[in-house]
PDB file of C-alpha atoms in Angstrom:
ATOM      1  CA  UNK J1181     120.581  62.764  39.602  1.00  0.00           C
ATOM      2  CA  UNK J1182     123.535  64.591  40.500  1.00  0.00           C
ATOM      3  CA  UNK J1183     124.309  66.167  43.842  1.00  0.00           C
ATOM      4  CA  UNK J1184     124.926  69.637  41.635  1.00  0.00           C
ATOM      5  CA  UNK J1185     121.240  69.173  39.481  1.00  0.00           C
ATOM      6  CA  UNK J1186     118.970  69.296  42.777  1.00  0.00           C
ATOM      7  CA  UNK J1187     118.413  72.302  44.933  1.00  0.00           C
ATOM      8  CA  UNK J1188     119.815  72.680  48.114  1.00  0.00           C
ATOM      9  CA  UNK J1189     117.235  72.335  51.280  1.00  0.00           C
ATOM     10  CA  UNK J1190     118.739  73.460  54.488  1.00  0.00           C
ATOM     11  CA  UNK J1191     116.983  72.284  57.627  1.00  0.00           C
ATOM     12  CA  UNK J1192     116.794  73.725  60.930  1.00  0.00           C
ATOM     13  CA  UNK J1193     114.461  72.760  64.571  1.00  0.00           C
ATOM     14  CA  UNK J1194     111.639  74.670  62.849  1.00  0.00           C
ATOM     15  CA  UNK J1195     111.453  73.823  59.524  1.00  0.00           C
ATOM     16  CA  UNK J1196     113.357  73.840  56.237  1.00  0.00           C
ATOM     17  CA  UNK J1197     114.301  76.180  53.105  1.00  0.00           C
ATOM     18  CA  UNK J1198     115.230  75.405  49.777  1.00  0.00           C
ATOM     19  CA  UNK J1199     118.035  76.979  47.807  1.00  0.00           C
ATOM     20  CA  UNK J1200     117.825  77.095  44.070  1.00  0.00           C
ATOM     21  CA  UNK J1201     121.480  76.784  42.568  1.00  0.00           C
ATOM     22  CA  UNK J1202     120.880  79.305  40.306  1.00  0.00           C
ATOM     23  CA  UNK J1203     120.724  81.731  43.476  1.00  0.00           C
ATOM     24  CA  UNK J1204     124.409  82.641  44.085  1.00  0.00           C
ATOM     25  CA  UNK J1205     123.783  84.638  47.022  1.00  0.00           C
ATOM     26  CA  UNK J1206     121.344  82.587  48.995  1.00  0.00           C
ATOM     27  CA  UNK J1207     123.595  79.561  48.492  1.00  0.00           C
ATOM     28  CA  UNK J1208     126.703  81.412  49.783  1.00  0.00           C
ATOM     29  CA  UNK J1209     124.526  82.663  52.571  1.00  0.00           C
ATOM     30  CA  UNK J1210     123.048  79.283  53.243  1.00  0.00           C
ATOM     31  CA  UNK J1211     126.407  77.180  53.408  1.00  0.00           C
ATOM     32  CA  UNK J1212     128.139  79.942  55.649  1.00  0.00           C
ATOM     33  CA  UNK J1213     125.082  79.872  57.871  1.00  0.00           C
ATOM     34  CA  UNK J1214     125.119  76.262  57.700  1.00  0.00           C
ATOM     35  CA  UNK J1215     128.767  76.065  58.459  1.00  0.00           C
ATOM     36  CA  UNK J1216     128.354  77.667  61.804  1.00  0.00           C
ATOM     37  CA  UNK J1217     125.410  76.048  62.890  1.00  0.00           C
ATOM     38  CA  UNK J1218     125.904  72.336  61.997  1.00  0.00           C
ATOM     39  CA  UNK J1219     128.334  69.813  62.767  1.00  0.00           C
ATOM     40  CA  UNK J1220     128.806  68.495  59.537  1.00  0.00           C
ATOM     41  CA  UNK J1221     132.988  69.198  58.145  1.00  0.00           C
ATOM     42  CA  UNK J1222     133.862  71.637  56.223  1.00  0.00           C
ATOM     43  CA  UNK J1223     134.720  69.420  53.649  1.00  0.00           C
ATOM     44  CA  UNK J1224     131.609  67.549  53.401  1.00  0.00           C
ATOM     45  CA  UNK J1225     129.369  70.858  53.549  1.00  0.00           C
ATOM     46  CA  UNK J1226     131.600  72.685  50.916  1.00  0.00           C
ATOM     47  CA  UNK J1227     130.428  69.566  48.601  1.00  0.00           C
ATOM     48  CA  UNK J1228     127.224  69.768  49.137  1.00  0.00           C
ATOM     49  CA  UNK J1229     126.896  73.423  47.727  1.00  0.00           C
ATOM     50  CA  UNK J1230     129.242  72.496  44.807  1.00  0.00           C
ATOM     51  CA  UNK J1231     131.930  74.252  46.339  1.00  0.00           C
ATOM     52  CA  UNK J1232     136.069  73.234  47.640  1.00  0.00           C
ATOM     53  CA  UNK J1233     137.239  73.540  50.909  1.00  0.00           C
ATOM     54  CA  UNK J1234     139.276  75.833  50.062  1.00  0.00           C
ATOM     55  CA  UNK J1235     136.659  77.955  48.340  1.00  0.00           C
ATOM     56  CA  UNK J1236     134.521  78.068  51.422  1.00  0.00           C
ATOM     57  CA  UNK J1237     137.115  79.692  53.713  1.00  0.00           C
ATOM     58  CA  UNK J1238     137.651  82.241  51.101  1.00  0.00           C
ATOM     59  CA  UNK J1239     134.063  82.960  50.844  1.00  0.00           C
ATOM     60  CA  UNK J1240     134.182  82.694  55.122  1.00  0.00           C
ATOM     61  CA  UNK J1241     136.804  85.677  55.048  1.00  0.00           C
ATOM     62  CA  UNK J1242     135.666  87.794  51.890  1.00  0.00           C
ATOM     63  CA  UNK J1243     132.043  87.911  54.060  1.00  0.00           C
ATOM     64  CA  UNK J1244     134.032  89.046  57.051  1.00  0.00           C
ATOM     65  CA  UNK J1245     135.912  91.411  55.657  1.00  0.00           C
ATOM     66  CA  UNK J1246     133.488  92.753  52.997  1.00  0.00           C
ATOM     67  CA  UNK J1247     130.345  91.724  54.311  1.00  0.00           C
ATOM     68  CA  UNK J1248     126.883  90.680  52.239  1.00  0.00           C
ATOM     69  CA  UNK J1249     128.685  92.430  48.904  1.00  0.00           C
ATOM     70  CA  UNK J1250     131.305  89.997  48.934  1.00  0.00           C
ATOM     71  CA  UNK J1251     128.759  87.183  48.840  1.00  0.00           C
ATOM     72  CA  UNK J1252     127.972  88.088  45.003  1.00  0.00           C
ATOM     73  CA  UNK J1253     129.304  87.147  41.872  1.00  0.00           C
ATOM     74  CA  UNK J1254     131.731  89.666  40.804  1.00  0.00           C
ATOM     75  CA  UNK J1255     132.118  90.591  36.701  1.00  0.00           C
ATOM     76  CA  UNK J1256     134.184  88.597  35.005  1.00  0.00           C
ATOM     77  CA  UNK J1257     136.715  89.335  32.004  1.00  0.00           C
ATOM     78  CA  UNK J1258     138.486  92.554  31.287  1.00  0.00           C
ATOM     79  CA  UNK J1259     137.687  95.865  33.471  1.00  0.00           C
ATOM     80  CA  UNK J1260     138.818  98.609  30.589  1.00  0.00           C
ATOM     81  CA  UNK J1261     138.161  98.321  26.749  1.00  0.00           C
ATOM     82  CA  UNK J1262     140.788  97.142  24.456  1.00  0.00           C
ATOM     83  CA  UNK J1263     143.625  99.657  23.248  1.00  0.00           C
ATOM     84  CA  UNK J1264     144.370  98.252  20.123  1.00  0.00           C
ATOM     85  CA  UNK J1265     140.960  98.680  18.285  1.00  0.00           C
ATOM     86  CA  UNK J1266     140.437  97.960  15.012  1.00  0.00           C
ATOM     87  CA  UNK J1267     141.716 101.898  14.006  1.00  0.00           C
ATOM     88  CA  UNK J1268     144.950 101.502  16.184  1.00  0.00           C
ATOM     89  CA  UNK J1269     145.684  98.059  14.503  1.00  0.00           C
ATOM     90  CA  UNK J1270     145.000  99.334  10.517  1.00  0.00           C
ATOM     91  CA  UNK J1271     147.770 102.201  11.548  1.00  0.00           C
ATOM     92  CA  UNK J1272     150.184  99.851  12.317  1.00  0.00           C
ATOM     93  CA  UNK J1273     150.150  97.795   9.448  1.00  0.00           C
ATOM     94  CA  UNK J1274     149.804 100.489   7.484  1.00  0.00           C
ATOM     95  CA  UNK J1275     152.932 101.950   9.140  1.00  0.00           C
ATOM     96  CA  UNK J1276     154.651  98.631   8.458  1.00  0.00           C
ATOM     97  CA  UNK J1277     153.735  98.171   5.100  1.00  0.00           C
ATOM     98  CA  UNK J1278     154.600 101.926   4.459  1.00  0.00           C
ATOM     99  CA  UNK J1279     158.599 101.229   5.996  1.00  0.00           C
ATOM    100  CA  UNK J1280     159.017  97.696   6.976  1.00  0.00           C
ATOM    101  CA  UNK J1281     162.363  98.673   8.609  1.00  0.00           C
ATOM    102  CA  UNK J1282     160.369 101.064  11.280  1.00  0.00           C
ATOM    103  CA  UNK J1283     160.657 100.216  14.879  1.00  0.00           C
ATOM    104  CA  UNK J1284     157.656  99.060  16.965  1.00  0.00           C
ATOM    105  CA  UNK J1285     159.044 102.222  19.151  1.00  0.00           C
ATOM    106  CA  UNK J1286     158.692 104.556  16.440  1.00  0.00           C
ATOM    107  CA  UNK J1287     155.738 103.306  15.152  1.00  0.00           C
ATOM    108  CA  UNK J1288     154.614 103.512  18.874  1.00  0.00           C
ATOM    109  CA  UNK J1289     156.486 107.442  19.020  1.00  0.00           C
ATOM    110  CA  UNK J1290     153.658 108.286  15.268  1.00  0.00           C
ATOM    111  CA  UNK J1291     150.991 107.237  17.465  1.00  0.00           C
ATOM    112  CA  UNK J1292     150.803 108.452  19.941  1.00  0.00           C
ATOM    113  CA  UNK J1293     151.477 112.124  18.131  1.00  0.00           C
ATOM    114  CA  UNK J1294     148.860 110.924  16.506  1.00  0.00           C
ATOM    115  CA  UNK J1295     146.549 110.709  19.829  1.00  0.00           C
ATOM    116  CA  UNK J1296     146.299 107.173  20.199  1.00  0.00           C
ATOM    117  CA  UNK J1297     147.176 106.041  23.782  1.00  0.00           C
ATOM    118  CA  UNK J1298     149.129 102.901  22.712  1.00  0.00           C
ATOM    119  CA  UNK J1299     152.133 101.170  24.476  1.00  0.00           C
ATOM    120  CA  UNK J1300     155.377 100.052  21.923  1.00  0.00           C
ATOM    121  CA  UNK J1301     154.594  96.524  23.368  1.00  0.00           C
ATOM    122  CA  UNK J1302     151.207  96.575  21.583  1.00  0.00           C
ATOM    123  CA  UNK J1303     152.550  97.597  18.512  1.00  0.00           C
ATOM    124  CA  UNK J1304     154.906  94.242  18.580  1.00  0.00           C
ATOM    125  CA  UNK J1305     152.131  91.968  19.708  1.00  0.00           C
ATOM    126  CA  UNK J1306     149.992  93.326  16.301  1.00  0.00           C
ATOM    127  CA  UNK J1307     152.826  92.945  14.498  1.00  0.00           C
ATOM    128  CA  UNK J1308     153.568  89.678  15.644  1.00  0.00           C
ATOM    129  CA  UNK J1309     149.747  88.798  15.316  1.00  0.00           C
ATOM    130  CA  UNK J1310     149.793  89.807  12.010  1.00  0.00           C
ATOM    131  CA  UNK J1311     153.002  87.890  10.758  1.00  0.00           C
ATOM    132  CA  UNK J1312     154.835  91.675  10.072  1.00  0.00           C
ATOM    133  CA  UNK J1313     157.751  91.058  11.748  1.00  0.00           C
ATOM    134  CA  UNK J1314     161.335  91.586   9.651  1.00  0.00           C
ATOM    135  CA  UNK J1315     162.261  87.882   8.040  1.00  0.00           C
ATOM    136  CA  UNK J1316     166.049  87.724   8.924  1.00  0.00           C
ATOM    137  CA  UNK J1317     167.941  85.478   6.782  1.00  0.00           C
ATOM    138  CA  UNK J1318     170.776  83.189   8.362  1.00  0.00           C
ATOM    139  CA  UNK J1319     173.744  82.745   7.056  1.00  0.00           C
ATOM    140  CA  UNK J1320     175.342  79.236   6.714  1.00  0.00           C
ATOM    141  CA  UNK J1321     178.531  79.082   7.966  1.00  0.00           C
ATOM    142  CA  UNK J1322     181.206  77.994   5.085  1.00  0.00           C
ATOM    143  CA  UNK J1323     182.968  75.079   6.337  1.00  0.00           C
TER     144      UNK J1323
END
């Protein structure tokens, strides 16, 4: 099996514990405890919790600086909901549709008048997303 499918036993003079991987925490725990106690590399000890070198000194200095907290898993993706929500983006096409000619910034200006909290550089990302930006035709040169 592979190193990463069995759980981790850590042994010490009186006995042993074993680590399930699913246990973010313990393992953390275990490797940094393991790190000071053994004489094993850092290298080879970062492998055999399925972590990088590199990733063990940053767990090493988030625990010193943050303590226990830092040891879990923090949330992952975005902190704040999405601006543009499905409301937001309807307005703009329907602003687009309604004057093709109009602005990102003005459509941006209507709104937030309107109460939306919505940056003009959203408004040209929607309109880009939604293929709504002004076709400009190019003129051949007559030579």
């Amino acid at each position: 099996m592979d190193n990463q499918q069995l759980p981790i036993i850590v042994k010490g003079r009186n006995g042993s514990l074993t680590i399930q991987l699913n246990d973010v925490f313990a393992k953390k725990m275990a490797m940094l405890l393991e790190g000071i106690n053994s004489k094993i590399t850092v290298e080879e000890l970062a492998k055999k919790y399925g972590y990088t070198r590199e990733h063990y000194y940053h767990i090493k200095r988030q625990f010193k600086k943050h303590g226990s907290e830092a040891l879990y898993n923090k949330k992952r993706g975005p902190r704040n909901n999405s601006v543009r929500t499905d409301v937001v983006n309807n307005q703009i096409i329907r602003f687009r549709f309604l004057d093709p000619d109009m602005s990102p910034a003005v459509i941006g200006q209507k709104l937030r008048q309107m109460g939306y909290d919505v940056s003009d550089r959203s408004v040209s990302r929607t309109i880009q997303e939604y293929g709504l930006q002004k076709k400009t035709l190019q003129v051949k040169s007559s030579r």
